[in-house]
Amino acid sequence: ASDDFLGPHQDVLLRSEAEGIDFEGEFGVVVGPVAMGATPDEALQAVRLVVQLNDWSLRALGPHEMKTGFGFLQAKPSTAFAP
């Protein structure tokens, strides 16, 4: 969920290793306005910030959540911005 990002030095509270904690490093790109059909060069001009994200998945919870049709929610704890 995009409404709950953690700062780079905040503790990440996870309940149990039994939930299958999987850590993933990801990159996010924040852009300004990009016109529909923009070329790669035009889109590159809209880049404002590149950020590294620390992302976790709880693999033991994922299969049940996928069966609901809503996708991952509980299986994706808060994402944190890297320092």
Coordinates of N, CA and C in Angstrom, one line a residue:
A1 N 0.9 -1.2 0.0 CA 0.0 0.0 0.0 C 0.9 1.2 0.0
S2 N 0.6 2.2 -0.8 CA 1.4 3.4 -1.0 C 1.2 4.4 0.1
D3 N 0.4 4.1 1.1 CA 0.1 5.1 2.1 C 0.9 4.9 3.4
D4 N 1.9 4.0 3.3 CA 2.7 3.7 4.6 C 4.1 3.4 4.3
F5 N 4.8 4.5 3.8 CA 6.3 4.3 3.6 C 7.0 4.6 4.9
L6 N 8.1 3.9 5.1 CA 9.0 4.1 6.3 C 10.2 4.9 5.9
G7 N 10.8 5.7 6.8 CA 12.0 6.4 6.6 C 13.2 5.5 6.6
P8 N 14.3 6.0 6.1 CA 15.5 5.1 6.0 C 16.1 4.6 7.2
H9 N 15.8 5.1 8.4 CA 16.4 4.6 9.6 C 15.3 4.1 10.6
Q10 N 14.1 4.0 10.2 CA 13.0 3.5 11.0 C 13.1 2.0 11.2
D11 N 12.7 1.5 12.3 CA 12.7 0.0 12.5 C 11.5 -0.6 11.7
V12 N 11.7 -1.7 11.2 CA 10.7 -2.4 10.4 C 10.2 -3.6 11.4
L13 N 9.0 -3.5 11.8 CA 8.4 -4.4 12.7 C 7.7 -5.6 11.9
L14 N 8.3 -6.8 12.0 CA 7.7 -7.9 11.4 C 7.4 -8.9 12.5
R15 N 6.3 -9.6 12.4 CA 5.8 -10.5 13.5 C 6.7 -11.7 13.7
S16 N 6.9 -12.5 12.7 CA 7.6 -13.8 12.8 C 8.3 -14.2 11.6
E17 N 9.4 -14.8 11.7 CA 10.2 -15.4 10.6 C 9.3 -16.5 9.9
A18 N 8.4 -17.1 10.7 CA 7.6 -18.1 10.1 C 6.7 -17.6 9.0
E19 N 6.5 -16.3 8.8 CA 5.7 -15.8 7.7 C 6.5 -15.7 6.4
G20 N 7.8 -16.2 6.4 CA 8.5 -16.3 5.2 C 9.0 -15.0 4.7
I21 N 9.8 -14.2 5.6 CA 10.2 -12.9 5.2 C 11.2 -13.0 4.0
D22 N 10.9 -12.2 3.0 CA 11.8 -12.1 1.8 C 12.1 -10.6 1.6
F23 N 13.4 -10.3 1.6 CA 13.8 -8.9 1.4 C 14.2 -8.7 0.0
E24 N 13.7 -7.5 -0.5 CA 14.0 -7.2 -1.9 C 14.5 -5.8 -2.0
G25 N 15.5 -5.5 -2.7 CA 16.0 -4.1 -3.0 C 15.4 -3.7 -4.3
E26 N 14.8 -2.5 -4.4 CA 14.1 -2.1 -5.6 C 14.5 -0.6 -5.8
F27 N 14.3 -0.1 -7.0 CA 14.5 1.3 -7.4 C 13.1 1.9 -7.7
G28 N 12.9 3.1 -7.3 CA 11.8 3.9 -7.7 C 12.2 5.1 -8.5
V29 N 11.4 5.6 -9.4 CA 11.7 6.8 -10.1 C 10.6 7.7 -10.0
V30 N 10.8 8.9 -9.5 CA 9.8 10.0 -9.4 C 10.0 10.9 -10.6
V31 N 8.9 11.1 -11.4 CA 8.9 11.9 -12.6 C 7.9 13.1 -12.5
G32 N 8.2 14.1 -13.2 CA 7.3 15.2 -13.4 C 6.3 14.8 -14.6
P33 N 5.6 15.7 -15.1 CA 4.7 15.4 -16.2 C 5.4 14.7 -17.4
V34 N 4.8 13.7 -17.9 CA 5.3 13.0 -19.1 C 4.2 12.8 -20.1
A35 N 4.4 13.4 -21.3 CA 3.3 13.3 -22.3 C 3.1 11.9 -22.8
M36 N 1.8 11.6 -23.1 CA 1.5 10.3 -23.7 C 2.4 10.1 -25.0
G37 N 2.9 9.0 -25.2 CA 3.7 8.7 -26.4 C 5.1 9.4 -26.4
A38 N 5.5 9.8 -25.2 CA 6.9 10.4 -25.1 C 7.9 9.4 -25.5
T39 N 9.0 9.9 -26.2 CA 10.1 9.1 -26.5 C 10.9 8.8 -25.2
P40 N 11.8 7.8 -25.3 CA 12.6 7.6 -24.1 C 13.4 8.8 -23.7
D41 N 14.0 9.6 -24.6 CA 14.7 10.8 -24.2 C 13.8 11.8 -23.6
E42 N 12.6 12.0 -24.1 CA 11.7 13.0 -23.5 C 11.3 12.5 -22.1
A43 N 11.1 11.3 -21.9 CA 10.7 10.8 -20.6 C 11.9 10.9 -19.6
L44 N 13.1 10.7 -20.1 CA 14.2 10.9 -19.2 C 14.3 12.4 -18.7
Q45 N 13.9 13.3 -19.5 CA 14.0 14.7 -19.1 C 13.0 15.0 -17.9
A46 N 12.0 14.1 -17.7 CA 11.0 14.3 -16.7 C 11.5 13.7 -15.3
V47 N 12.6 13.0 -15.3 CA 13.0 12.3 -14.1 C 13.4 13.4 -13.1
R48 N 12.9 13.3 -11.8 CA 13.2 14.2 -10.8 C 14.0 13.6 -9.7
L49 N 13.8 12.3 -9.4 CA 14.5 11.6 -8.3 C 14.5 10.1 -8.6
V50 N 15.7 9.5 -8.3 CA 15.8 8.1 -8.3 C 16.1 7.6 -6.9
V51 N 15.3 6.7 -6.4 CA 15.5 6.3 -4.9 C 15.5 4.8 -4.8
Q52 N 16.4 4.3 -3.9 CA 16.4 2.9 -3.6 C 15.4 2.6 -2.5
L53 N 14.7 1.5 -2.7 CA 13.6 1.1 -1.8 C 14.0 -0.2 -1.2
N54 N 13.7 -0.4 0.1 CA 13.8 -1.7 0.8 C 12.4 -2.2 0.9
D55 N 12.1 -3.4 0.3 CA 10.8 -4.0 0.2 C 10.8 -5.4 0.8
W56 N 9.8 -5.7 1.5 CA 9.7 -7.1 2.1 C 8.4 -7.7 1.6
S57 N 8.5 -9.0 1.5 CA 7.3 -9.8 1.2 C 7.2 -10.9 2.3
L58 N 6.0 -11.3 2.7 CA 5.8 -12.4 3.6 C 5.2 -13.5 2.8
R59 N 6.1 -14.4 2.3 CA 5.8 -15.4 1.4 C 4.8 -16.4 1.9
A60 N 4.7 -16.6 3.2 CA 3.8 -17.6 3.7 C 2.3 -17.1 3.7
L61 N 2.2 -15.8 3.6 CA 0.8 -15.2 3.5 C 0.3 -14.9 2.1
G62 N 1.2 -14.8 1.2 CA 0.9 -14.5 -0.2 C -0.1 -15.4 -0.9
P63 N 0.1 -16.8 -0.8 CA -0.8 -17.6 -1.6 C -2.3 -17.5 -1.2
H64 N -2.6 -17.3 0.1 CA -3.9 -17.1 0.6 C -4.5 -15.8 0.0
E65 N -3.7 -14.8 0.1 CA -4.2 -13.5 -0.3 C -4.4 -13.4 -1.8
M66 N -3.6 -14.1 -2.6 CA -3.8 -14.1 -4.1 C -5.2 -14.8 -4.4
K67 N -5.6 -15.7 -3.6 CA -6.9 -16.4 -3.9 C -8.1 -15.5 -3.7
T68 N -7.9 -14.4 -2.9 CA -9.1 -13.5 -2.7 C -9.4 -12.6 -3.9
G69 N -8.4 -12.5 -4.8 CA -8.6 -11.6 -5.9 C -8.2 -10.2 -5.7
F70 N -7.7 -9.8 -4.5 CA -7.3 -8.4 -4.2 C -5.8 -8.3 -4.3
G71 N -5.1 -9.3 -4.5 CA -3.6 -9.2 -4.5 C -3.0 -9.2 -3.1
F72 N -1.7 -8.9 -3.1 CA -1.0 -8.8 -1.8 C -1.4 -7.6 -1.0
L73 N -1.7 -7.8 0.3 CA -2.0 -6.6 1.2 C -1.3 -6.9 2.5
Q74 N -1.7 -7.9 3.2 CA -1.0 -8.3 4.5 C 0.4 -8.8 4.2
A75 N 0.6 -9.4 3.0 CA 1.9 -10.1 2.7 C 2.9 -9.1 2.3
K76 N 2.5 -7.8 2.2 CA 3.5 -6.7 1.8 C 3.6 -5.7 2.9
P77 N 4.5 -5.9 3.9 CA 4.6 -4.8 4.9 C 5.1 -3.5 4.3
S78 N 5.2 -2.5 5.1 CA 5.6 -1.2 4.7 C 6.9 -1.2 3.9
T79 N 7.0 -0.5 2.9 CA 8.3 -0.3 2.1 C 9.0 0.8 2.8
A80 N 10.4 0.7 2.8 CA 11.2 1.8 3.4 C 12.1 2.3 2.4
F81 N 12.3 3.6 2.5 CA 13.3 4.3 1.6 C 14.7 4.0 2.2
A82 N 15.7 3.7 1.3 CA 17.0 3.4 1.7 C 17.7 4.7 2.1
P83 N 18.7 4.6 3.0 CA 19.5 5.9 3.3 C 20.2 6.5 2.1

